[in-house]
Coordinates of C-alpha atoms in Angstrom, one line a residue:
M62 CA -23.3 -36.0 -1.1
I63 CA -24.7 -36.1 -4.6
A64 CA -28.2 -35.9 -3.2
F65 CA -27.3 -32.9 -1.1
S66 CA -25.7 -31.2 -4.2
S67 CA -28.8 -31.9 -6.2
L68 CA -31.1 -30.5 -3.5
F69 CA -28.8 -27.4 -3.2
A70 CA -29.0 -26.9 -6.9
V71 CA -32.8 -27.1 -6.9
L72 CA -33.0 -24.6 -4.0
L73 CA -30.6 -22.3 -5.7
G74 CA -32.6 -22.5 -8.9
V75 CA -35.9 -21.8 -7.1
L76 CA -34.4 -18.8 -5.3
T77 CA -32.9 -17.5 -8.5
L78 CA -36.3 -17.9 -10.3
Y79 CA -38.0 -16.2 -7.4
G80 CA -35.6 -13.3 -7.6
V81 CA -35.9 -12.9 -11.3
L82 CA -39.7 -13.0 -11.2
Y83 CA -39.8 -10.6 -8.2
R84 CA -37.7 -8.1 -10.1
L85 CA -39.7 -8.6 -13.3
Q86 CA -43.0 -7.8 -11.6
L87 CA -41.5 -4.5 -10.4
R88 CA -40.7 -3.4 -13.9
R89 CA -42.3 -0.2 -15.2
P90 CA -41.5 0.2 -18.9
R91 CA -42.7 3.8 -18.6
S92 CA -42.0 6.1 -15.7
D93 CA -45.5 7.5 -15.8
E94 CA -47.2 4.2 -15.0
P95 CA -48.8 4.0 -11.5
P96 CA -46.4 2.7 -8.8
V97 CA -46.1 -1.1 -8.6
V98 CA -47.2 -3.0 -5.5
P99 CA -45.3 -6.4 -5.5
A100 CA -47.5 -9.4 -5.0
P101 CA -47.2 -10.8 -1.5
G102 CA -45.5 -14.2 -1.2
I103 CA -45.4 -15.5 -4.8
P104 CA -44.5 -13.0 -7.5
Y105 CA -47.4 -12.3 -9.9
V106 CA -49.7 -14.8 -8.2
G107 CA -49.8 -13.4 -4.6
H108 CA -52.5 -10.8 -5.2
V109 CA -54.8 -13.2 -7.0
L110 CA -54.4 -15.8 -4.2
C111 CA -55.2 -13.2 -1.6
M112 CA -58.3 -12.0 -3.4
A113 CA -59.5 -15.6 -3.7
L114 CA -58.8 -16.4 -0.1
Q115 CA -59.8 -13.1 1.6
G116 CA -62.4 -11.8 -0.8
G117 CA -63.2 -8.1 -0.8
R118 CA -61.4 -7.6 2.5
Y119 CA -58.0 -8.0 0.8
M120 CA -58.5 -5.2 -1.7
Q121 CA -60.1 -2.9 0.9
Q122 CA -57.3 -3.3 3.4
L123 CA -54.6 -3.1 0.7
G124 CA -56.1 0.0 -0.8
L125 CA -56.4 1.8 2.6
R126 CA -52.8 1.0 3.4
L127 CA -51.6 2.3 0.1
Q128 CA -53.8 5.3 0.1
H129 CA -52.3 6.4 3.4
G130 CA -48.8 4.9 2.8
D131 CA -45.6 5.7 0.9
G132 CA -47.0 6.4 -2.5
G133 CA -44.3 8.8 -3.6
G134 CA -41.6 6.3 -4.8
D135 CA -41.5 4.1 -7.8
T136 CA -42.5 1.0 -5.8
I137 CA -44.3 0.3 -2.6
K138 CA -41.8 -1.9 -0.9
T139 CA -43.9 -3.5 1.8
L140 CA -47.4 -3.0 3.2
S141 CA -46.0 -2.4 6.7
D142 CA -43.9 0.5 5.4
A143 CA -46.9 1.9 3.7
A144 CA -49.0 1.7 6.8
A145 CA -46.4 3.3 9.0
A146 CA -46.0 6.4 6.9
R147 CA -49.7 7.5 6.7
P148 CA -49.4 10.9 5.2
S149 CA -52.4 12.8 3.8
S150 CA -54.1 10.9 1.0
S151 CA -53.5 13.9 -1.2
S152 CA -49.8 13.0 -1.3
T153 CA -50.4 9.5 -2.6
P154 CA -50.9 8.6 -6.3
G155 CA -54.5 7.3 -5.8
I156 CA -53.8 4.6 -8.3
F157 CA -51.4 1.6 -8.1
T158 CA -50.3 -1.3 -10.3
L159 CA -50.9 -4.9 -9.1
P160 CA -48.9 -7.4 -11.2
V161 CA -51.0 -10.5 -12.0
P162 CA -50.3 -13.4 -14.4
G163 CA -50.4 -12.2 -18.0
S164 CA -51.7 -8.7 -17.1
R165 CA -51.8 -5.8 -14.6
I166 CA -54.5 -4.5 -12.4
Y167 CA -54.6 -0.7 -11.9
L168 CA -56.2 -0.2 -8.5
V169 CA -57.9 3.2 -8.1
T170 CA -58.4 4.4 -4.6
D171 CA -59.0 8.1 -5.1
P172 CA -62.4 9.6 -6.0
S173 CA -61.0 12.2 -8.4
L174 CA -59.2 9.5 -10.4
A175 CA -62.4 7.3 -10.2
A176 CA -64.2 10.2 -11.9
A177 CA -61.5 10.4 -14.6
V178 CA -61.9 6.7 -15.2
Q179 CA -65.7 7.2 -15.6
R180 CA -65.1 10.0 -18.2
A181 CA -62.7 7.8 -20.2
S182 CA -65.5 5.5 -21.3
R183 CA -64.2 5.1 -24.9
A184 CA -60.8 3.8 -23.7
L185 CA -61.8 2.1 -20.4
S186 CA -64.9 -0.1 -20.7
F187 CA -66.7 -2.9 -18.9
T188 CA -68.7 -3.8 -22.0
P189 CA -66.0 -6.1 -23.6
L190 CA -65.9 -8.1 -20.4
V191 CA -69.7 -8.8 -20.3
P192 CA -69.7 -11.8 -22.7
D193 CA -67.1 -13.7 -20.7
V194 CA -68.6 -12.9 -17.3
T195 CA -72.1 -13.9 -18.4
R196 CA -70.8 -17.1 -20.0
R197 CA -69.2 -18.1 -16.7
V198 CA -72.0 -17.1 -14.4
L199 CA -75.1 -17.9 -16.5
G200 CA -73.7 -20.7 -18.7
L201 CA -74.4 -19.0 -22.0
D202 CA -73.5 -21.1 -25.1
D203 CA -70.9 -20.1 -27.7
A204 CA -73.5 -19.1 -30.3
T205 CA -75.1 -16.6 -27.9
V206 CA -71.8 -15.1 -26.8
R207 CA -70.9 -14.6 -30.4
I208 CA -74.2 -12.7 -30.9
V209 CA -73.4 -10.4 -28.0
R210 CA -69.8 -9.8 -29.1
G211 CA -70.5 -9.4 -32.8
S212 CA -73.5 -7.1 -32.4
N213 CA -71.2 -4.5 -30.9
L214 CA -68.6 -4.5 -33.6
K215 CA -69.1 -1.6 -36.0
V216 CA -66.8 0.0 -38.5
V217 CA -66.3 3.6 -37.5
S218 CA -66.2 5.9 -40.6
S219 CA -65.1 9.0 -38.7
P220 CA -61.6 8.8 -37.2
L221 CA -61.1 8.5 -33.5
P222 CA -58.9 11.1 -31.7
S223 CA -55.4 11.0 -33.0
P224 CA -52.8 9.3 -30.9
S225 CA -50.8 11.5 -28.5
S226 CA -47.5 10.6 -27.0
S227 CA -46.9 13.8 -25.2
P228 CA -47.2 13.3 -21.4
S229 CA -48.3 16.9 -21.1
S230 CA -51.1 16.8 -23.6
S231 CA -54.6 17.2 -22.3
S232 CA -58.2 16.7 -23.2
S233 CA -61.5 18.0 -21.9
S234 CA -62.4 14.5 -20.6
G235 CA -59.2 14.1 -18.7
Y236 CA -57.7 11.2 -20.7
T237 CA -55.8 10.7 -24.0
M238 CA -55.9 7.6 -26.2
T239 CA -52.5 6.8 -27.5
S240 CA -53.1 3.8 -29.8
I241 CA -55.8 2.2 -31.8
V242 CA -55.3 -1.5 -32.6
D243 CA -58.1 -2.3 -35.1
E244 CA -60.2 -0.8 -37.8
H245 CA -63.2 -2.3 -36.1
T246 CA -64.1 -0.6 -32.8
Y247 CA -66.2 -1.9 -30.0
D248 CA -69.0 0.7 -30.2
E249 CA -71.0 0.7 -27.0
S250 CA -73.8 2.7 -28.6
Y251 CA -74.6 -0.1 -31.0
G252 CA -75.8 -3.7 -30.7
F253 CA -77.5 -6.0 -28.2
L254 CA -76.0 -4.7 -25.0
A255 CA -76.7 -1.0 -26.1
D256 CA -80.3 -1.8 -27.0
M257 CA -80.9 -3.6 -23.7
H258 CA -79.1 -0.8 -21.7
D259 CA -81.2 1.9 -23.4
M260 CA -84.5 0.1 -22.8
V261 CA -83.8 -0.4 -19.1
Y262 CA -82.7 3.2 -18.7
T263 CA -85.9 4.3 -20.4
Y264 CA -88.0 2.4 -18.0
L265 CA -86.1 2.9 -14.8
G266 CA -84.7 6.4 -15.2
P267 CA -86.6 9.5 -14.1
G268 CA -89.8 9.8 -16.1
G269 CA -90.3 6.0 -16.6
G270 CA -91.2 4.1 -19.7
P271 CA -93.5 4.7 -22.6
D272 CA -96.5 3.2 -20.9
G273 CA -96.1 4.8 -17.5
T274 CA -93.8 6.7 -15.2
L275 CA -91.2 5.5 -12.9
A276 CA -93.7 6.1 -10.1
T277 CA -96.0 3.6 -11.7
L278 CA -93.4 0.9 -11.8
T279 CA -92.2 1.6 -8.3
T280 CA -95.7 1.6 -6.9
A281 CA -96.4 -1.8 -8.4
A282 CA -93.2 -3.2 -7.0
V283 CA -93.7 -1.7 -3.5
Q284 CA -97.3 -2.9 -3.4
A285 CA -96.1 -6.4 -4.1
L286 CA -93.6 -6.3 -1.2
V287 CA -96.0 -4.6 1.2
G288 CA -98.7 -7.1 0.2
E289 CA -96.4 -9.9 1.4
V290 CA -95.8 -8.0 4.7
N291 CA -99.5 -7.4 5.2
A292 CA -100.2 -11.1 4.5
Y293 CA -97.7 -12.1 7.1
A294 CA -99.2 -9.7 9.7
R295 CA -102.6 -11.0 8.9
D296 CA -101.4 -14.6 9.4
M297 CA -99.9 -13.7 12.8
Q298 CA -103.4 -12.9 13.9
T299 CA -105.3 -15.8 12.2
G300 CA -102.7 -18.6 12.5
G301 CA -102.1 -18.7 8.8
S302 CA -99.2 -20.6 7.2
A303 CA -97.0 -17.6 6.6
A304 CA -96.3 -16.9 10.3
A305 CA -94.8 -19.1 13.0
T306 CA -97.4 -18.3 15.6
T307 CA -101.1 -17.5 16.2
T308 CA -103.0 -14.5 17.6
T309 CA -100.7 -11.5 18.2
A310 CA -98.0 -13.3 20.1
P311 CA -94.4 -12.5 19.1
A312 CA -92.9 -14.6 16.4
V313 CA -89.1 -15.4 16.3
V314 CA -87.6 -15.0 12.9
D315 CA -84.2 -14.9 11.2
L316 CA -84.4 -11.3 10.2
L317 CA -82.3 -11.6 7.1
A318 CA -84.1 -14.7 5.8
W319 CA -87.5 -13.1 6.7
M320 CA -86.8 -10.0 4.6
K321 CA -85.2 -12.0 1.8
H322 CA -88.3 -14.0 1.4
F323 CA -90.6 -11.0 1.1
V324 CA -88.3 -9.4 -1.5
T325 CA -87.7 -12.6 -3.5
V326 CA -91.4 -13.6 -3.7
G327 CA -92.6 -10.0 -4.2
T328 CA -90.1 -9.1 -6.9
A329 CA -90.6 -12.4 -8.9
Q330 CA -94.3 -11.6 -8.8
F331 CA -93.9 -8.0 -9.9
L332 CA -91.4 -8.7 -12.7
Y333 CA -92.6 -12.0 -14.1
G334 CA -96.2 -12.2 -13.1
P335 CA -98.3 -14.7 -11.1
R336 CA -97.0 -17.6 -13.2
N337 CA -93.3 -16.8 -12.5
P338 CA -91.1 -19.8 -11.9
L339 CA -90.8 -19.2 -8.1
A340 CA -94.6 -19.2 -7.8
V341 CA -94.9 -22.4 -9.8
Q342 CA -92.0 -24.1 -7.9
P343 CA -91.6 -22.5 -4.5
E344 CA -88.5 -24.5 -3.9
L345 CA -86.7 -22.3 -6.4
E346 CA -86.5 -19.6 -3.8
T347 CA -83.9 -21.6 -2.0
A348 CA -82.1 -22.4 -5.2
F349 CA -82.0 -18.6 -6.0
W350 CA -80.0 -17.8 -2.9
D351 CA -77.8 -20.9 -3.4
F352 CA -77.0 -19.5 -6.8
V353 CA -76.3 -16.0 -5.4
H354 CA -74.0 -17.2 -2.7
G355 CA -72.0 -19.3 -5.2
L356 CA -71.4 -16.6 -7.9
G357 CA -67.7 -16.5 -7.0
R358 CA -67.4 -20.2 -7.5
L359 CA -69.2 -20.0 -10.9
L360 CA -66.9 -17.2 -12.0
L361 CA -63.9 -19.3 -11.3
V362 CA -65.1 -22.6 -12.8
G363 CA -68.2 -21.8 -14.8
D364 CA -66.6 -21.5 -18.3
R365 CA -67.6 -25.1 -19.1
R366 CA -70.5 -26.5 -21.2
P367 CA -73.6 -26.7 -19.0
G368 CA -74.7 -30.3 -18.5
S369 CA -71.2 -31.7 -18.5
L370 CA -70.0 -33.8 -15.6
A371 CA -67.1 -31.4 -15.1
A372 CA -69.4 -28.4 -14.9
A373 CA -71.6 -30.1 -12.4
W374 CA -68.8 -31.4 -10.2
L375 CA -66.7 -28.2 -10.2
G376 CA -69.8 -25.9 -9.9
G377 CA -71.3 -27.9 -7.1
R378 CA -74.4 -26.6 -5.3
P379 CA -74.4 -23.2 -7.1
Y380 CA -74.3 -24.9 -10.4
A381 CA -77.2 -27.2 -9.5
A382 CA -79.2 -24.2 -8.2
R383 CA -78.6 -22.3 -11.4
E384 CA -79.6 -25.1 -13.7
A385 CA -82.8 -25.6 -11.6
L386 CA -83.7 -21.9 -12.1
V387 CA -82.9 -22.1 -15.8
A388 CA -85.2 -25.1 -16.1
G389 CA -87.9 -23.0 -14.4
F390 CA -87.5 -20.1 -16.7
T391 CA -87.3 -22.3 -19.8
A392 CA -90.7 -23.8 -18.9
Y393 CA -92.0 -20.2 -18.2
L394 CA -91.0 -19.0 -21.7
A395 CA -92.2 -22.2 -23.4
A396 CA -95.6 -21.5 -21.9
D397 CA -95.5 -17.9 -23.0
A398 CA -96.3 -17.0 -19.4
H399 CA -94.7 -13.6 -19.9
L400 CA -97.5 -12.7 -22.3
P401 CA -101.0 -11.8 -21.2
G402 CA -103.1 -15.0 -21.7
G403 CA -100.1 -17.2 -22.4
N404 CA -100.6 -21.0 -22.5
A405 CA -102.8 -21.8 -19.5
D406 CA -102.3 -25.5 -19.9
A407 CA -98.5 -25.4 -19.5
G408 CA -96.9 -26.2 -16.2
T409 CA -100.0 -27.7 -14.6
G410 CA -99.6 -30.6 -12.2
S411 CA -98.6 -29.2 -8.9
A412 CA -101.0 -27.2 -6.7
A413 CA -98.8 -24.1 -7.0
A414 CA -98.8 -24.4 -10.8
V415 CA -102.6 -24.7 -10.9
A416 CA -103.0 -21.7 -8.6
A417 CA -100.6 -19.6 -10.7
N418 CA -102.4 -20.5 -13.9
K419 CA -105.6 -19.0 -12.7
D420 CA -104.2 -15.6 -13.5
N421 CA -102.7 -15.2 -17.0
S422 CA -101.9 -11.4 -16.8
G423 CA -98.3 -12.0 -17.9
S424 CA -95.1 -10.3 -16.8
S425 CA -94.2 -6.6 -16.4
D426 CA -93.7 -4.7 -19.7
I427 CA -90.0 -4.3 -19.0
V428 CA -89.5 -8.1 -19.0
R429 CA -91.6 -8.5 -22.2
R430 CA -89.4 -5.9 -23.9
R431 CA -86.2 -7.7 -22.7
I432 CA -87.4 -10.9 -24.2
A433 CA -88.4 -9.2 -27.4
I434 CA -84.9 -7.6 -27.8
A435 CA -83.3 -11.1 -27.3
D436 CA -85.6 -12.5 -29.9
R437 CA -84.8 -9.7 -32.3
Y438 CA -81.1 -10.5 -32.1
G439 CA -81.6 -14.2 -32.6
W440 CA -81.1 -15.5 -29.1
P441 CA -82.4 -19.0 -28.6
R442 CA -85.0 -19.2 -25.9
A443 CA -82.8 -21.5 -23.9
S444 CA -80.3 -18.6 -23.6
T445 CA -83.0 -16.1 -22.9
A446 CA -84.0 -18.2 -19.9
R447 CA -80.5 -17.9 -18.6
S448 CA -80.4 -14.2 -19.2
E449 CA -83.6 -13.6 -17.3
L450 CA -82.0 -15.2 -14.3
S451 CA -79.6 -12.2 -14.3
F452 CA -82.5 -9.7 -14.3
L453 CA -84.2 -11.5 -11.4
F454 CA -80.8 -11.3 -9.6
A455 CA -80.6 -7.6 -10.3
G456 CA -84.2 -7.0 -9.0
I457 CA -83.8 -8.9 -5.8
I458 CA -80.3 -9.1 -4.3
N459 CA -79.4 -5.5 -3.3
T460 CA -83.0 -4.6 -2.4
A461 CA -83.2 -7.6 0.0
V462 CA -79.9 -7.1 1.7
T463 CA -80.0 -3.3 1.9
S464 CA -83.5 -3.4 3.3
F465 CA -82.3 -5.9 6.0
W466 CA -79.5 -3.5 7.1
V467 CA -81.8 -0.5 7.1
V468 CA -84.5 -2.2 9.2
L469 CA -81.9 -3.8 11.6
R470 CA -80.1 -0.4 12.1
L471 CA -83.5 1.1 13.1
F472 CA -84.6 -1.7 15.4
A473 CA -81.1 -1.7 17.0
D474 CA -81.3 2.0 17.9
P475 CA -84.5 2.9 19.8
A476 CA -83.9 6.7 19.6
L477 CA -83.2 6.5 15.9
L478 CA -86.3 4.3 15.4
Q479 CA -88.4 6.8 17.2
T480 CA -87.2 9.6 15.0
V481 CA -87.9 7.7 11.8
R482 CA -91.4 6.7 13.0
Q483 CA -92.1 10.3 13.8
E484 CA -91.1 11.3 10.3
L485 CA -93.3 8.5 8.8
G486 CA -96.2 9.4 11.1
A487 CA -96.1 12.9 9.8
V488 CA -96.7 11.7 6.2
E489 CA -98.9 8.7 6.9
D490 CA -102.7 9.0 6.2
N491 CA -104.7 7.0 8.8
N492 CA -107.8 5.7 7.2
D493 CA -110.7 3.6 8.5
H494 CA -111.8 2.2 5.2
I495 CA -111.4 -1.4 4.3
A496 CA -108.0 -2.0 2.6
T497 CA -107.9 -3.7 -0.8
G498 CA -106.7 -7.2 -0.6
T499 CA -107.0 -7.5 3.2
T500 CA -109.5 -9.3 5.4
A501 CA -112.9 -7.7 6.0
T502 CA -111.8 -6.7 9.5
A503 CA -108.6 -5.0 8.5
S504 CA -108.5 -1.2 8.0
A505 CA -105.6 0.4 6.1
D506 CA -103.2 3.2 6.7
T507 CA -101.9 4.9 3.6
L508 CA -98.3 5.8 2.9
S509 CA -97.1 7.8 -0.1
I510 CA -93.9 6.6 -1.7
D511 CA -93.0 10.1 -2.8
H512 CA -93.5 11.5 0.7
V513 CA -91.3 8.8 2.2
K514 CA -88.5 9.8 -0.2
T515 CA -88.8 13.6 0.1
R516 CA -90.0 14.2 3.7
C517 CA -88.2 11.5 5.8
P518 CA -84.6 12.7 5.8
T519 CA -83.5 10.5 8.6
L520 CA -84.7 7.3 7.0
L521 CA -83.0 8.4 3.7
A522 CA -79.7 9.1 5.6
V523 CA -79.8 5.7 7.3
Y524 CA -80.3 4.1 3.9
H525 CA -77.3 5.9 2.4
E526 CA -75.1 5.1 5.4
C527 CA -76.0 1.4 5.1
L528 CA -75.0 1.6 1.4
R529 CA -71.7 3.2 2.2
L530 CA -70.7 0.6 4.7
G531 CA -72.2 -2.3 2.8
S532 CA -70.9 -1.5 -0.6
N533 CA -67.4 -3.1 -1.0
N534 CA -67.9 -3.4 -4.7
V535 CA -65.2 -3.1 -7.3
S536 CA -66.0 -1.3 -10.6
T537 CA -64.0 -3.0 -13.4
R538 CA -62.9 -1.7 -16.8
L539 CA -60.8 -3.2 -19.5
V540 CA -58.1 -0.9 -21.0
L541 CA -59.0 -1.0 -24.7
S542 CA -56.0 1.1 -25.8
D543 CA -52.9 2.7 -24.4
T544 CA -54.3 5.6 -22.4
R545 CA -53.2 8.5 -20.3
L546 CA -55.5 9.0 -17.3
A547 CA -56.0 12.5 -15.9
D548 CA -53.0 13.6 -18.0
R549 CA -50.8 11.9 -15.4
Y550 CA -50.8 8.1 -15.5
F551 CA -50.1 5.8 -18.4
L552 CA -52.4 2.7 -18.6
R553 CA -51.3 -0.1 -20.8
A554 CA -53.8 -1.7 -23.3
G555 CA -55.1 -5.1 -22.2
S556 CA -54.8 -4.3 -18.5
V557 CA -57.7 -4.0 -16.1
V558 CA -58.7 -1.0 -14.0
Q559 CA -60.6 -1.5 -10.8
I560 CA -62.2 1.3 -8.7
A561 CA -62.2 0.1 -5.1
A562 CA -65.4 1.4 -3.5
G563 CA -64.6 -0.3 -0.3
V564 CA -61.5 1.8 0.0
I565 CA -63.1 5.1 -1.0
H566 CA -66.1 4.4 1.3
T567 CA -64.0 4.0 4.4
D568 CA -61.2 6.4 3.8
P569 CA -60.8 8.7 6.9
A570 CA -59.5 11.5 4.6
L571 CA -63.0 11.5 3.0
W572 CA -65.3 10.5 5.8
G573 CA -63.6 11.5 9.0
D574 CA -61.7 9.6 11.6
D575 CA -64.8 7.5 12.4
A576 CA -65.2 6.4 8.7
A577 CA -65.6 2.7 9.7
V578 CA -68.4 3.5 12.2
F579 CA -72.1 3.8 11.3
D580 CA -73.3 7.4 11.6
H581 CA -76.3 8.3 9.5
R582 CA -75.7 12.0 10.3
R583 CA -73.1 12.1 7.5
F584 CA -76.0 12.1 5.0
L585 CA -78.5 14.4 6.8
P586 CA -79.3 17.7 5.1
K587 CA -77.4 20.6 6.6
K588 CA -80.1 21.8 8.9
E589 CA -80.7 18.4 10.5
E590 CA -77.0 17.8 10.5
K591 CA -76.3 20.9 12.5
E592 CA -79.1 20.2 15.0
N593 CA -77.9 16.6 15.5
D594 CA -74.2 17.5 15.7
E595 CA -74.3 19.9 18.7
A596 CA -73.4 17.1 21.2
T597 CA -70.3 16.1 19.1
A598 CA -69.3 19.4 17.6
N599 CA -65.9 19.4 19.4
Q600 CA -64.9 15.8 18.8
G601 CA -63.1 16.5 15.5
T602 CA -64.8 13.8 13.5
A603 CA -66.6 15.8 10.9
P604 CA -65.1 15.0 7.5
P605 CA -64.1 17.7 4.9
K606 CA -66.3 18.4 1.9
R607 CA -66.4 15.2 -0.1
H608 CA -65.7 14.6 -3.8
P609 CA -68.9 13.8 -5.7
A610 CA -67.4 10.4 -6.7
A611 CA -66.7 9.5 -3.0
F612 CA -70.1 7.7 -2.8
R613 CA -70.0 4.7 -5.1
A614 CA -72.8 2.4 -4.0
F615 CA -74.4 2.8 -7.5
G616 CA -71.2 2.7 -9.5
G617 CA -70.6 5.6 -11.8
G618 CA -70.2 6.8 -15.4
K619 CA -71.6 4.5 -18.1
T620 CA -72.1 1.7 -15.5
L621 CA -74.1 3.9 -13.1
C622 CA -76.9 1.7 -11.9
P623 CA -80.0 2.4 -14.1
G624 CA -82.3 1.2 -11.3
R625 CA -81.0 3.5 -8.5
H626 CA -84.1 5.7 -8.3
F627 CA -86.4 2.7 -8.5
A628 CA -84.4 0.8 -5.8
T629 CA -84.2 3.8 -3.5
A630 CA -87.9 4.3 -3.5
E631 CA -88.6 0.5 -3.2
I632 CA -86.2 0.0 -0.2
L633 CA -87.3 3.1 1.7
A634 CA -91.0 2.3 1.3
F635 CA -90.5 -1.4 2.2
A636 CA -88.4 -0.6 5.3
A637 CA -91.0 2.0 6.3
A638 CA -93.7 -0.6 6.1
V639 CA -91.8 -3.0 8.3
V640 CA -91.0 -0.6 11.1
L641 CA -94.5 0.8 11.1
L642 CA -96.2 -2.6 11.3
F643 CA -93.8 -4.4 13.7
D644 CA -91.8 -4.0 16.8
A645 CA -88.6 -6.2 17.2
A646 CA -86.3 -7.2 19.9
N647 CA -83.4 -9.5 20.4
A648 CA -84.8 -13.1 20.5
A649 CA -82.2 -14.0 23.2
S650 CA -83.8 -11.6 25.6
G651 CA -86.7 -14.1 26.2
K652 CA -90.4 -13.9 25.6
R653 CA -91.4 -11.1 28.0
P654 CA -89.1 -8.0 27.4
L655 CA -89.4 -6.4 23.9
H656 CA -87.2 -3.5 24.8
V657 CA -83.9 -5.3 24.3
P658 CA -82.8 -4.2 20.8
P659 CA -81.2 -6.7 18.4
N660 CA -77.4 -6.7 17.9
V661 CA -75.9 -5.5 14.6
P662 CA -73.4 -8.1 13.4
P663 CA -70.3 -7.4 11.3
R664 CA -70.6 -7.7 7.6
N665 CA -68.9 -10.7 6.0
D666 CA -66.3 -9.1 3.8
R667 CA -64.4 -12.3 3.0
V668 CA -66.5 -13.0 -0.1
L669 CA -66.4 -11.7 -3.6
P670 CA -68.1 -8.2 -3.3
I671 CA -70.6 -8.6 -6.1
H672 CA -73.5 -7.1 -4.1
I673 CA -74.2 -5.4 -0.7
L674 CA -72.5 -7.5 1.9
E675 CA -74.4 -9.8 4.2
P676 CA -73.4 -10.8 7.7
A677 CA -71.9 -14.2 8.1
A678 CA -74.5 -17.0 8.5
K679 CA -73.5 -17.6 12.1
D680 CA -74.0 -13.9 13.0
V681 CA -77.5 -13.3 11.5
P682 CA -79.7 -11.9 14.3
Q683 CA -82.7 -13.8 15.5
V684 CA -85.5 -11.3 16.4
R685 CA -88.8 -11.5 18.2
L686 CA -91.5 -9.7 16.1
R687 CA -94.7 -8.3 17.5
L688 CA -97.5 -6.5 15.7
R689 CA -97.7 -2.8 16.5
R690 CA -101.1 -2.4 14.8
P691 CA -103.3 -5.5 15.2
G692 CA -106.2 -5.5 12.8
R693 CA -104.7 -2.8 10.5
A694 CA -102.8 -3.1 7.2
L695 CA -100.7 -0.7 5.2
Q696 CA -101.3 0.3 1.6
V697 CA -99.0 2.4 -0.5
V698 CA -99.7 5.0 -3.2
P699 CA -97.3 7.0 -5.4

């Protein structure tokens, strides 16, 4: 009886605690805060657990339900109630409060509010989060993190906008700051991050850098990628080591791994030169992708001193991969391999290292300037080696995965592939001269990068649609001070704002009833769109005119991707080279028929959406490749 009473008391206590916590998470100290969405299961913790277990899928599905659910009340009671209502998204708040331990997440699902967040860059900023994120992912030490943080602290002599407590007050930027907590302000126009940001924008923005244009940088990058493709095509004919077959017989490849390899090797060569760590140690290519696929794990457990047993045990394979890459970059910097000439004696020993040391041309200028900025701010070279891993990541990951989706979509749709090849054929220059860097028997066809971007609308539309469906990213901002967003919603200092691109990209109110379906015609220019839409004009799937912030593959505001023009040209030209040089079919169709197109697998959205989503490993298509132009290569020009 006593044991039963004790058990009853414990259960009663648990239920009471649950009820109290449940009610507390629904509290809104101010009526103009966004409506609260209670955490599923465990108060405060439920949203975090679901994010960890379901990845980006949770935020996307939750956001879509809320965006078309009961957003008019003070609290969204249940997700099923929200899904059942489904009014027009214009009647929902477009922003919701998710209670989490110690803070709140404001989830933005409406493009107009996303634009307001972007304009509110002084009050809502990602910059203060950078030191902690990089510490976890890259393993930066405390001294380097202090440099990053301290270099952005600047005393502001002119006063910031005066606080406003009036809910009806407005500003031209759509937000009002209502409190300032410190005489020192985190000034994003000042310090290490600002200098690095400005340098990258100078080089990758329209117009290019001081020693050349964006076209020059892009051409060098594309030539590196297409050079890898040409080498593979050549080896298919000669039985070289790059291909899995001899003569011109079809080769079976894992399409994703095949394209990742070209982008990984080519980008490392373009950015870091012939003595880059992946050229000296080819096994680091595998380590790079182990690191990429373990970023979520490193974010969770990575805030530990590199080299410790706890860091190695908790970080597992991604941690080991990261440290191997860091060791490679440390040796690269110690040899001054980024400088023309460098130290030709460093890193010798392996055949790959000896071959790499024959060319001491150094890295790209943008990498040398990154390293110079780190040196100027007093970064130790050990930390710079870790930082360069992030730049290699930025140069490879989205280019590789997006190129895969573009090429797969084309190979999977013969009619679409024919249209794109016709566009490319119209801008391709067929030459019979000997191509630079190819065998003596290989003639080259010439492709202009600028012509691919400006005269191939179908290819560009396929690219944008692949980005729309593959970008499940979340743009994150820290609320630096109590803020009114769009003169409607109060955001509490210390909370986090997240713009859910996965929700906005698949919202039927923005993209039509078939928002979840691939349809490149959404991005065709009006003339082509009209010609291609005649067969489906009466199906009622055409979306209304979209808000400019509805396409968020490159982020927005101050975090707008600085390399978007570079990446677009690079991906389009690389994809063009692949579909011009090769035919592909489903490997399961057997050796004879090459007319069976490969299948398009679903994207794996159960991961942390840091980059363009890949398919699950078990779903990656195996394709049978055959040369379309034996004996010919492709060269690219601006």
